[in-house]
Each structure stands twice: as structure tokens, then as C-alpha cells.
Amino acid sequence: MVRPSLNPEIQIVATAEELGLAAARQFVYRAREAIVEGNLFTVALSGGSTPKSMYSRLANDPSLNSQLSWHSVHFFWGDERHVPPDHPDSNYGMAYETMLSKLPVPPENVHRIKGEYQSAGRAAYEYDRGLRKFFGLKPGQAPRFDLVLLGMGADGHTASLFPGTKALREQKRLAVANWIQRFNAYRFTMTTPVLNHAAWVIFLVSGEEKAEMLSEVLYGEYQPERYPAQLIRPVNGRLLWLVDNGATRLLRVHPS
Ligand code: 6PG
């Protein structure tokens, strides 16, 4: 399949710790940009382990967190597991423990996916409706997040857009419950119309175990069913890959 034009920005840092700092700085820059224009700052957080150092840095570094009016920041999630918020696998739970519980963010600014619902479909539907309401969308419109944070699995998935799953092709709904056979479970995920409508999308990728996939996603054949991270191409926004030395070990083109 012909790769759509993509000229990703790539910022390489040495370690996972530096990745967390660079990501926290990007968060503050993007938030100040949005808030200084008198607007809210809307961000969709990523789950997984990579963003932990970023969230912890934002929560514990006053030189960063003192720069923001947190009442203007609204948190959403790019994906979530089908578990309660206090479950160890909850992406909301991880963000709450490492960051939200330590910052003056009003509870009404935290828009989590209700993973505790028995019905995954109902939780996804409610989240979809919540996005439409919050952003004041007309039918057919997608929300424009100021910032979407994404991770990438070694299998090329991002958010909970896993290879060969139904959600990859969803073009109408903003969020779905995506059945993941290998987990024998649903995962909630924002869909590509939302992710690709953001002003900024920042991937955080760390570790040697991601090196082969990162090289494939960035410079290999365009096969989005196999490598869903390739689906992420902001229509009218910026795409930045924040990566560490381990993850860029195999990059054919060594970016400047
Ligand atoms: C999740 C994430 C997922 C994650 C990647 C990378 O719910 O797990 O949203 O897409 O970003 O799996 O995870 P790590 O950062 O743990 O490598």
C-alpha cells in the first residue's frame, strides 16, 4: 500500500527518564499555548508504562507544574482497559496515582472512561456522548484535542488500536469498545478520526524492545492493519515522535 506522505518530527533523547522530562516539557508548552489564548487545554492521555515518568515529573516538578492554571486543563484518555478505576491495570488509575492526585485539577476536569461498567459497549457509548457534549460537536464532527499522547506497543498497536481489530476501520464513532482476542477482553479506544484531528500528537516510545517496530512504522511498508501506529497522521496538526536511544537503535535514517 502506498504510504501517505508523512514527515514525522523525531526528537531523540538518551534515556527513559529524559523522555519523561522532554514529554512533561512538551505538555507544559502545549498547555501554555492553548491557555494563553484564553482557552481550555484538552489532552488525551496515554496508558501503559512509558508515560509514568512524564506524569510523575509533571506532578513533582514545581518548575513545570507551577507554570499552568490547572483549572483550565481537561484530561481525557486515548484508551482504557475494561476494569474499575482502582484496578492495577487501569490507565486512569495510573494517571491518578502518579499525577492527578498530586495536582490541583478540579474533579470535573477529569473525563475518564467508566471501565467498571459491566457493559463495555455502554461505557464506550457514554464516553463517545461525553466527547460530543464537551466539544459541542455536530453530527459527523470530530473533537480537536490540543494534545494527544500515544504509546506504541512492540506489535505496532497504539491506544487500543491493535493489529487486525475492528476499531482500526471505525470512521464514525469517536470511541469504541474494541474486542482484543489475545486478551480475551474489550479495550476502550478513541478512533482514528479523533486521534488524527488533534492539533498535536506526541508518541512516547522507549526501549530496545520497540526498536524494530519503530523502524518499520516510520520507514517500512505502509501496512496499517498490521502496524496500527501508521494510521496516526494528523490531518491538520503536528506529529512528534519522542523517542529514546534504545528505541531508535535500528532507525535506517538517523534523524538530525
Ligand atoms: C495501554 C496503552 C497502550 C500503550 C502501549 C505501550 O493501554 O496499554 O495505551 O497503547 O501505550 O501498549 O505501552 P508501554 O508504554 O507500557 O510500552
PDB file of C-alpha atoms and ligand atoms in Angstrom:
ATOM      1  CA  MET A   1       0.000   0.000   0.000  1.00  0.00           C
ATOM      2  CA  VAL A   2       1.386   3.434  -0.861  1.00  0.00           C
ATOM      3  CA  ARG A   3       2.449   5.291   2.256  1.00  0.00           C
ATOM      4  CA  PRO A   4       0.630   8.623   2.582  1.00  0.00           C
ATOM      5  CA  SER A   5       3.082  11.474   2.857  1.00  0.00           C
ATOM      6  CA  LEU A   6       4.429  11.598   6.348  1.00  0.00           C
ATOM      7  CA  ASN A   7       7.279  13.672   7.576  1.00  0.00           C
ATOM      8  CA  PRO A   8       7.298  12.938  11.274  1.00  0.00           C
ATOM      9  CA  GLU A   9       9.267  15.075  13.627  1.00  0.00           C
ATOM     10  CA  ILE A  10      11.569  12.893  15.689  1.00  0.00           C
ATOM     11  CA  GLN A  11      13.186  14.027  18.915  1.00  0.00           C
ATOM     12  CA  ILE A  12      15.707  11.575  20.349  1.00  0.00           C
ATOM     13  CA  VAL A  13      16.729  11.658  23.996  1.00  0.00           C
ATOM     14  CA  ALA A  14      19.190   9.371  25.710  1.00  0.00           C
ATOM     15  CA  THR A  15      17.126   7.637  28.389  1.00  0.00           C
ATOM     16  CA  ALA A  16      13.573   6.860  29.506  1.00  0.00           C
ATOM     17  CA  GLU A  17      13.997   9.387  32.326  1.00  0.00           C
ATOM     18  CA  GLU A  18      14.949  12.125  29.848  1.00  0.00           C
ATOM     19  CA  LEU A  19      11.967  11.070  27.751  1.00  0.00           C
ATOM     20  CA  GLY A  20       9.704  11.744  30.714  1.00  0.00           C
ATOM     21  CA  LEU A  21      11.215  15.208  31.196  1.00  0.00           C
ATOM     22  CA  ALA A  22      11.015  16.074  27.490  1.00  0.00           C
ATOM     23  CA  ALA A  23       7.386  14.911  27.394  1.00  0.00           C
ATOM     24  CA  ALA A  24       6.485  16.894  30.508  1.00  0.00           C
ATOM     25  CA  ARG A  25       8.041  19.988  28.956  1.00  0.00           C
ATOM     26  CA  GLN A  26       6.062  19.437  25.742  1.00  0.00           C
ATOM     27  CA  PHE A  27       2.885  19.117  27.823  1.00  0.00           C
ATOM     28  CA  VAL A  28       3.585  22.472  29.506  1.00  0.00           C
ATOM     29  CA  TYR A  29       4.453  24.213  26.209  1.00  0.00           C
ATOM     30  CA  ARG A  30       1.276  22.953  24.519  1.00  0.00           C
ATOM     31  CA  ALA A  31      -0.861  23.793  27.541  1.00  0.00           C
ATOM     32  CA  ARG A  32       0.532  27.325  27.865  1.00  0.00           C
ATOM     33  CA  GLU A  33      -0.060  27.849  24.139  1.00  0.00           C
ATOM     34  CA  ALA A  34      -3.713  26.846  24.473  1.00  0.00           C
ATOM     35  CA  ILE A  35      -4.429  28.588  27.777  1.00  0.00           C
ATOM     36  CA  VAL A  36      -2.716  31.863  26.857  1.00  0.00           C
ATOM     37  CA  GLU A  37      -5.228  32.144  24.004  1.00  0.00           C
ATOM     38  CA  GLY A  38      -7.875  32.179  26.716  1.00  0.00           C
ATOM     39  CA  ASN A  39      -8.925  28.633  26.013  1.00  0.00           C
ATOM     40  CA  LEU A  40      -9.011  25.402  27.876  1.00  0.00           C
ATOM     41  CA  PHE A  41      -6.274  22.868  27.298  1.00  0.00           C
ATOM     42  CA  THR A  42      -7.662  19.493  26.288  1.00  0.00           C
ATOM     43  CA  VAL A  43      -5.370  16.476  26.458  1.00  0.00           C
ATOM     44  CA  ALA A  44      -5.928  12.756  25.850  1.00  0.00           C
ATOM     45  CA  LEU A  45      -3.531  10.759  27.998  1.00  0.00           C
ATOM     46  CA  SER A  46      -1.868   7.517  27.019  1.00  0.00           C
ATOM     47  CA  GLY A  47      -1.787   4.449  29.183  1.00  0.00           C
ATOM     48  CA  GLY A  48       0.925   1.852  29.541  1.00  0.00           C
ATOM     49  CA  SER A  49       4.170   2.320  31.463  1.00  0.00           C
ATOM     50  CA  THR A  50       6.153   4.751  29.289  1.00  0.00           C
ATOM     51  CA  PRO A  51       4.246   7.897  30.294  1.00  0.00           C
ATOM     52  CA  LYS A  52       4.661   7.207  34.039  1.00  0.00           C
ATOM     53  CA  SER A  53       7.905   9.177  34.278  1.00  0.00           C
ATOM     54  CA  MET A  54       6.267  12.080  32.430  1.00  0.00           C
ATOM     55  CA  TYR A  55       3.221  12.124  34.724  1.00  0.00           C
ATOM     56  CA  SER A  56       5.408  11.859  37.792  1.00  0.00           C
ATOM     57  CA  ARG A  57       7.642  14.699  36.560  1.00  0.00           C
ATOM     58  CA  LEU A  58       4.601  16.935  35.950  1.00  0.00           C
ATOM     59  CA  ALA A  59       3.276  16.178  39.419  1.00  0.00           C
ATOM     60  CA  ASN A  60       6.521  16.626  41.316  1.00  0.00           C
ATOM     61  CA  ASP A  61       8.481  19.319  39.477  1.00  0.00           C
ATOM     62  CA  PRO A  62       7.295  22.768  40.577  1.00  0.00           C
ATOM     63  CA  SER A  63       9.385  24.425  37.834  1.00  0.00           C
ATOM     64  CA  LEU A  64       6.934  22.745  35.438  1.00  0.00           C
ATOM     65  CA  ASN A  65       3.607  22.409  37.240  1.00  0.00           C
ATOM     66  CA  SER A  66       3.719  25.997  38.600  1.00  0.00           C
ATOM     67  CA  GLN A  67       3.519  27.279  35.021  1.00  0.00           C
ATOM     68  CA  LEU A  68      -0.049  26.096  34.451  1.00  0.00           C
ATOM     69  CA  SER A  69      -3.523  27.082  35.583  1.00  0.00           C
ATOM     70  CA  TRP A  70      -4.680  23.516  36.199  1.00  0.00           C
ATOM     71  CA  HIS A  71      -8.344  24.540  36.357  1.00  0.00           C
ATOM     72  CA  SER A  72      -8.040  25.170  32.605  1.00  0.00           C
ATOM     73  CA  VAL A  73      -6.704  21.674  31.864  1.00  0.00           C
ATOM     74  CA  HIS A  74      -9.146  18.924  30.897  1.00  0.00           C
ATOM     75  CA  PHE A  75      -7.974  15.317  30.946  1.00  0.00           C
ATOM     76  CA  PHE A  76      -9.330  12.565  28.759  1.00  0.00           C
ATOM     77  CA  TRP A  77      -7.930   9.133  27.887  1.00  0.00           C
ATOM     78  CA  GLY A  78      -6.982   7.828  24.457  1.00  0.00           C
ATOM     79  CA  ASP A  79      -7.729   4.340  25.694  1.00  0.00           C
ATOM     80  CA  GLU A  80      -8.617   2.337  28.769  1.00  0.00           C
ATOM     81  CA  ARG A  81      -8.921  -1.198  29.953  1.00  0.00           C
ATOM     82  CA  HIS A  82     -12.260  -2.810  30.860  1.00  0.00           C
ATOM     83  CA  VAL A  83     -11.522  -2.637  34.569  1.00  0.00           C
ATOM     84  CA  PRO A  84     -12.584  -0.439  37.527  1.00  0.00           C
ATOM     85  CA  PRO A  85     -10.629   2.774  38.169  1.00  0.00           C
ATOM     86  CA  ASP A  86      -8.859   1.290  41.195  1.00  0.00           C
ATOM     87  CA  HIS A  87      -7.697  -1.804  39.296  1.00  0.00           C
ATOM     88  CA  PRO A  88      -3.881  -2.054  38.829  1.00  0.00           C
ATOM     89  CA  ASP A  89      -4.395  -2.198  35.025  1.00  0.00           C
ATOM     90  CA  SER A  90      -6.472   0.999  34.862  1.00  0.00           C
ATOM     91  CA  ASN A  91      -4.885   3.754  32.768  1.00  0.00           C
ATOM     92  CA  TYR A  92      -6.944   6.277  34.695  1.00  0.00           C
ATOM     93  CA  GLY A  93      -5.763   4.708  37.952  1.00  0.00           C
ATOM     94  CA  MET A  94      -2.107   5.014  36.924  1.00  0.00           C
ATOM     95  CA  ALA A  95      -2.533   8.666  35.928  1.00  0.00           C
ATOM     96  CA  TYR A  96      -4.418   9.381  39.153  1.00  0.00           C
ATOM     97  CA  GLU A  97      -1.776   7.771  41.382  1.00  0.00           C
ATOM     98  CA  THR A  98       1.225   9.317  39.603  1.00  0.00           C
ATOM     99  CA  MET A  99      -0.178  12.742  38.743  1.00  0.00           C
ATOM    100  CA  LEU A 100      -3.821  13.737  39.153  1.00  0.00           C
ATOM    101  CA  SER A 101      -3.909  13.080  42.888  1.00  0.00           C
ATOM    102  CA  LYS A 102      -0.975  15.478  43.278  1.00  0.00           C
ATOM    103  CA  LEU A 103      -2.147  18.426  41.175  1.00  0.00           C
ATOM    104  CA  PRO A 104      -4.949  20.991  41.750  1.00  0.00           C
ATOM    105  CA  VAL A 105      -7.089  19.618  38.906  1.00  0.00           C
ATOM    106  CA  PRO A 106     -10.829  20.042  39.586  1.00  0.00           C
ATOM    107  CA  PRO A 107     -12.576  16.618  39.553  1.00  0.00           C
ATOM    108  CA  GLU A 108     -14.958  17.865  36.842  1.00  0.00           C
ATOM    109  CA  ASN A 109     -11.922  18.317  34.577  1.00  0.00           C
ATOM    110  CA  VAL A 110     -11.170  14.597  34.628  1.00  0.00           C
ATOM    111  CA  HIS A 111     -13.174  12.719  31.981  1.00  0.00           C
ATOM    112  CA  ARG A 112     -12.401   9.049  32.469  1.00  0.00           C
ATOM    113  CA  ILE A 113     -13.844   6.057  30.655  1.00  0.00           C
ATOM    114  CA  LYS A 114     -16.121   4.085  33.005  1.00  0.00           C
ATOM    115  CA  GLY A 115     -14.226   0.821  32.794  1.00  0.00           C
ATOM    116  CA  GLU A 116     -16.181  -0.507  35.765  1.00  0.00           C
ATOM    117  CA  TYR A 117     -19.357  -0.885  33.688  1.00  0.00           C
ATOM    118  CA  GLN A 118     -20.330  -4.492  33.066  1.00  0.00           C
ATOM    119  CA  SER A 119     -21.263  -3.480  29.521  1.00  0.00           C
ATOM    120  CA  ALA A 120     -18.173  -2.299  27.624  1.00  0.00           C
ATOM    121  CA  GLY A 121     -20.463  -1.071  24.860  1.00  0.00           C
ATOM    122  CA  ARG A 122     -22.332   1.174  27.259  1.00  0.00           C
ATOM    123  CA  ALA A 123     -19.106   2.648  28.691  1.00  0.00           C
ATOM    124  CA  ALA A 124     -17.815   3.379  25.176  1.00  0.00           C
ATOM    125  CA  TYR A 125     -21.158   4.901  24.158  1.00  0.00           C
ATOM    126  CA  GLU A 126     -21.205   7.161  27.211  1.00  0.00           C
ATOM    127  CA  TYR A 127     -17.625   8.265  26.562  1.00  0.00           C
ATOM    128  CA  ASP A 128     -18.473   8.986  22.918  1.00  0.00           C
ATOM    129  CA  ARG A 129     -21.512  11.054  24.001  1.00  0.00           C
ATOM    130  CA  GLY A 130     -19.387  12.832  26.611  1.00  0.00           C
ATOM    131  CA  LEU A 131     -16.864  13.867  23.962  1.00  0.00           C
ATOM    132  CA  ARG A 132     -19.611  15.188  21.683  1.00  0.00           C
ATOM    133  CA  LYS A 133     -21.162  17.160  24.536  1.00  0.00           C
ATOM    134  CA  PHE A 134     -17.912  18.588  25.914  1.00  0.00           C
ATOM    135  CA  PHE A 135     -16.676  19.754  22.491  1.00  0.00           C
ATOM    136  CA  GLY A 136     -20.137  20.846  21.340  1.00  0.00           C
ATOM    137  CA  LEU A 137     -19.923  18.690  18.219  1.00  0.00           C
ATOM    138  CA  LYS A 138     -22.457  18.470  15.398  1.00  0.00           C
ATOM    139  CA  PRO A 139     -23.100  15.022  13.876  1.00  0.00           C
ATOM    140  CA  GLY A 140     -20.118  13.966  11.777  1.00  0.00           C
ATOM    141  CA  GLN A 141     -17.680  16.283  13.557  1.00  0.00           C
ATOM    142  CA  ALA A 142     -14.616  15.094  15.485  1.00  0.00           C
ATOM    143  CA  PRO A 143     -13.172  16.821  18.562  1.00  0.00           C
ATOM    144  CA  ARG A 144      -9.885  18.677  18.132  1.00  0.00           C
ATOM    145  CA  PHE A 145      -7.700  17.894  21.118  1.00  0.00           C
ATOM    146  CA  ASP A 146      -4.863  20.302  21.809  1.00  0.00           C
ATOM    147  CA  LEU A 147      -2.676  17.310  22.604  1.00  0.00           C
ATOM    148  CA  VAL A 148      -2.975  13.535  22.220  1.00  0.00           C
ATOM    149  CA  LEU A 149      -0.316  11.425  23.915  1.00  0.00           C
ATOM    150  CA  LEU A 150       0.223   7.958  22.472  1.00  0.00           C
ATOM    151  CA  GLY A 151       2.425   4.988  23.169  1.00  0.00           C
ATOM    152  CA  MET A 152       3.341   2.195  20.778  1.00  0.00           C
ATOM    153  CA  GLY A 153       3.438  -1.488  21.527  1.00  0.00           C
ATOM    154  CA  ALA A 154       6.179  -3.751  20.129  1.00  0.00           C
ATOM    155  CA  ASP A 155       3.399  -5.168  17.906  1.00  0.00           C
ATOM    156  CA  GLY A 156       2.729  -1.736  16.409  1.00  0.00           C
ATOM    157  CA  HIS A 157      -0.509  -1.030  18.266  1.00  0.00           C
ATOM    158  CA  THR A 158      -1.288   2.408  19.630  1.00  0.00           C
ATOM    159  CA  ALA A 159      -4.005   3.431  22.060  1.00  0.00           C
ATOM    160  CA  SER A 160      -6.072   0.238  21.902  1.00  0.00           C
ATOM    161  CA  LEU A 161      -5.963   0.038  18.132  1.00  0.00           C
ATOM    162  CA  PHE A 162      -4.492  -3.452  17.896  1.00  0.00           C
ATOM    163  CA  PRO A 163      -3.457  -5.158  14.654  1.00  0.00           C
ATOM    164  CA  GLY A 164      -6.339  -6.709  12.727  1.00  0.00           C
ATOM    165  CA  THR A 165      -9.066  -5.435  15.080  1.00  0.00           C
ATOM    166  CA  LYS A 166     -12.373  -3.855  14.160  1.00  0.00           C
ATOM    167  CA  ALA A 167     -11.669  -0.437  15.666  1.00  0.00           C
ATOM    168  CA  LEU A 168      -8.969   0.253  13.063  1.00  0.00           C
ATOM    169  CA  ARG A 169     -11.631   0.877  10.451  1.00  0.00           C
ATOM    170  CA  GLU A 170     -14.105   2.852  12.607  1.00  0.00           C
ATOM    171  CA  GLN A 171     -14.738   6.216  10.973  1.00  0.00           C
ATOM    172  CA  LYS A 172     -17.964   7.384  12.643  1.00  0.00           C
ATOM    173  CA  ARG A 173     -17.829   6.719  16.346  1.00  0.00           C
ATOM    174  CA  LEU A 174     -15.344   8.721  18.420  1.00  0.00           C
ATOM    175  CA  ALA A 175     -14.703   5.934  20.914  1.00  0.00           C
ATOM    176  CA  VAL A 176     -15.436   2.216  20.837  1.00  0.00           C
ATOM    177  CA  ALA A 177     -15.082  -0.954  22.851  1.00  0.00           C
ATOM    178  CA  ASN A 178     -12.615  -2.985  20.794  1.00  0.00           C
ATOM    179  CA  TRP A 179     -12.532  -6.768  21.319  1.00  0.00           C
ATOM    180  CA  ILE A 180      -8.917  -7.927  21.661  1.00  0.00           C
ATOM    181  CA  GLN A 181      -8.791 -11.686  21.176  1.00  0.00           C
ATOM    182  CA  ARG A 182      -5.338 -12.128  22.665  1.00  0.00           C
ATOM    183  CA  PHE A 183      -6.530 -10.592  25.939  1.00  0.00           C
ATOM    184  CA  ASN A 184      -9.947 -12.187  25.703  1.00  0.00           C
ATOM    185  CA  ALA A 185     -11.217  -8.764  26.742  1.00  0.00           C
ATOM    186  CA  TYR A 186     -12.504  -5.462  25.485  1.00  0.00           C
ATOM    187  CA  ARG A 187     -10.258  -2.405  25.417  1.00  0.00           C
ATOM    188  CA  PHE A 188     -11.704   1.081  25.033  1.00  0.00           C
ATOM    189  CA  THR A 189     -10.101   3.297  22.421  1.00  0.00           C
ATOM    190  CA  MET A 190     -10.500   6.614  20.710  1.00  0.00           C
ATOM    191  CA  THR A 191     -10.745   6.077  16.971  1.00  0.00           C
ATOM    192  CA  THR A 192      -8.545   7.485  14.199  1.00  0.00           C
ATOM    193  CA  PRO A 193     -10.952  10.317  13.263  1.00  0.00           C
ATOM    194  CA  VAL A 194     -10.367  11.711  16.761  1.00  0.00           C
ATOM    195  CA  LEU A 195      -6.661  10.962  17.048  1.00  0.00           C
ATOM    196  CA  ASN A 196      -5.916  12.408  13.602  1.00  0.00           C
ATOM    197  CA  HIS A 197      -7.903  15.582  14.276  1.00  0.00           C
ATOM    198  CA  ALA A 198      -5.651  16.727  17.131  1.00  0.00           C
ATOM    199  CA  ALA A 199      -3.511  19.852  16.966  1.00  0.00           C
ATOM    200  CA  TRP A 200      -0.584  17.844  18.366  1.00  0.00           C
ATOM    201  CA  VAL A 201       0.022  14.115  18.600  1.00  0.00           C
ATOM    202  CA  ILE A 202       3.087  13.060  20.564  1.00  0.00           C
ATOM    203  CA  PHE A 203       4.221   9.432  20.607  1.00  0.00           C
ATOM    204  CA  LEU A 204       6.343   8.393  23.560  1.00  0.00           C
ATOM    205  CA  VAL A 205       8.443   5.347  22.663  1.00  0.00           C
ATOM    206  CA  SER A 206      11.176   3.963  24.854  1.00  0.00           C
ATOM    207  CA  GLY A 207      13.314   0.846  24.969  1.00  0.00           C
ATOM    208  CA  GLU A 208      15.197  -1.533  22.697  1.00  0.00           C
ATOM    209  CA  GLU A 209      12.197  -3.861  22.521  1.00  0.00           C
ATOM    210  CA  LYS A 210      10.411  -1.202  20.432  1.00  0.00           C
ATOM    211  CA  ALA A 211      13.354  -0.532  18.045  1.00  0.00           C
ATOM    212  CA  GLU A 212      12.361  -2.972  15.310  1.00  0.00           C
ATOM    213  CA  MET A 213       8.731  -1.851  15.251  1.00  0.00           C
ATOM    214  CA  LEU A 214       9.628   1.830  15.369  1.00  0.00           C
ATOM    215  CA  SER A 215      11.806   1.391  12.303  1.00  0.00           C
ATOM    216  CA  GLU A 216       9.006  -0.489  10.499  1.00  0.00           C
ATOM    217  CA  VAL A 217       6.323   2.030  11.457  1.00  0.00           C
ATOM    218  CA  LEU A 218       8.388   5.027  10.414  1.00  0.00           C
ATOM    219  CA  TYR A 219      10.250   3.729   7.361  1.00  0.00           C
ATOM    220  CA  GLY A 220       8.790   0.352   6.462  1.00  0.00           C
ATOM    221  CA  GLU A 221       5.997  -0.526   4.068  1.00  0.00           C
ATOM    222  CA  TYR A 222       2.667   1.140   4.853  1.00  0.00           C
ATOM    223  CA  GLN A 223       0.599  -1.686   6.353  1.00  0.00           C
ATOM    224  CA  PRO A 224      -1.715  -0.062   8.914  1.00  0.00           C
ATOM    225  CA  GLU A 225      -3.752  -3.209   9.558  1.00  0.00           C
ATOM    226  CA  ARG A 226      -0.513  -4.799  10.722  1.00  0.00           C
ATOM    227  CA  TYR A 227       1.060  -1.671  12.220  1.00  0.00           C
ATOM    228  CA  PRO A 228      -1.817   0.491  13.510  1.00  0.00           C
ATOM    229  CA  ALA A 229       0.569   3.219  14.702  1.00  0.00           C
ATOM    230  CA  GLN A 230       0.951   4.026  10.980  1.00  0.00           C
ATOM    231  CA  LEU A 231      -2.673   5.164  10.964  1.00  0.00           C
ATOM    232  CA  ILE A 232      -1.737   8.176  13.067  1.00  0.00           C
ATOM    233  CA  ARG A 233      -1.286  11.071  10.627  1.00  0.00           C
ATOM    234  CA  PRO A 234      -2.799  14.295  11.980  1.00  0.00           C
ATOM    235  CA  VAL A 235      -4.890  15.864   9.208  1.00  0.00           C
ATOM    236  CA  ASN A 236      -4.132  19.417  10.278  1.00  0.00           C
ATOM    237  CA  GLY A 237      -1.776  19.035  13.172  1.00  0.00           C
ATOM    238  CA  ARG A 238       1.734  18.152  14.235  1.00  0.00           C
ATOM    239  CA  LEU A 239       3.099  14.660  14.838  1.00  0.00           C
ATOM    240  CA  LEU A 240       6.127  14.343  17.108  1.00  0.00           C
ATOM    241  CA  TRP A 241       7.889  11.097  17.986  1.00  0.00           C
ATOM    242  CA  LEU A 242       9.628  11.499  21.332  1.00  0.00           C
ATOM    243  CA  VAL A 243      11.931   8.503  21.488  1.00  0.00           C
ATOM    244  CA  ASP A 244      14.966   7.350  23.416  1.00  0.00           C
ATOM    245  CA  ASN A 245      18.244   5.813  22.224  1.00  0.00           C
ATOM    246  CA  GLY A 246      17.048   2.272  22.871  1.00  0.00           C
ATOM    247  CA  ALA A 247      14.002   2.678  20.649  1.00  0.00           C
ATOM    248  CA  THR A 248      15.973   4.287  17.786  1.00  0.00           C
ATOM    249  CA  ARG A 249      18.689   1.641  17.702  1.00  0.00           C
ATOM    250  CA  LEU A 250      17.595   0.425  14.239  1.00  0.00           C
ATOM    251  CA  LEU A 251      16.402   3.568  12.538  1.00  0.00           C
ATOM    252  CA  ARG A 252      17.634   3.424   8.950  1.00  0.00           C
ATOM    253  CA  VAL A 253      17.619   7.171   8.653  1.00  0.00           C
ATOM    254  CA  HIS A 254      19.308   8.742  11.629  1.00  0.00           C
ATOM    255  CA  PRO A 255      17.288  11.935  12.038  1.00  0.00           C
ATOM    256  CA  SER A 256      19.287  15.079  12.659  1.00  0.00           C
TER     257      SER A 256
HETATM  258  C1  6PG B   1      -2.325   0.864  27.015  1.00  0.00           C
HETATM  259  C2  6PG B   1      -1.767   1.924  26.137  1.00  0.00           C
HETATM  260  C3  6PG B   1      -1.010   1.290  25.026  1.00  0.00           C
HETATM  261  C4  6PG B   1       0.433   1.595  25.337  1.00  0.00           C
HETATM  262  C5  6PG B   1       1.373   0.717  24.562  1.00  0.00           C
HETATM  263  C6  6PG B   1       2.807   0.931  25.036  1.00  0.00           C
HETATM  264  O1  6PG B   1      -3.476   0.944  27.442  1.00  0.00           O
HETATM  265  O2  6PG B   1      -1.524  -0.037  27.315  1.00  0.00           O
HETATM  266  O3  6PG B   1      -2.483   2.921  25.835  1.00  0.00           O
HETATM  267  O4  6PG B   1      -1.319   1.712  23.748  1.00  0.00           O
HETATM  268  O5  6PG B   1       0.687   2.962  25.036  1.00  0.00           O
HETATM  269  O6  6PG B   1       0.991  -0.630  24.801  1.00  0.00           O
HETATM  270  O7  6PG B   1       2.851   0.542  26.396  1.00  0.00           O
HETATM  271  P1  6PG B   1       4.193   0.746  27.265  1.00  0.00           P
HETATM  272  O8  6PG B   1       4.367   2.217  27.424  1.00  0.00           O
HETATM  273  O9  6PG B   1       3.864   0.046  28.566  1.00  0.00           O
HETATM  274  O10 6PG B   1       5.311   0.111  26.489  1.00  0.00           O
END
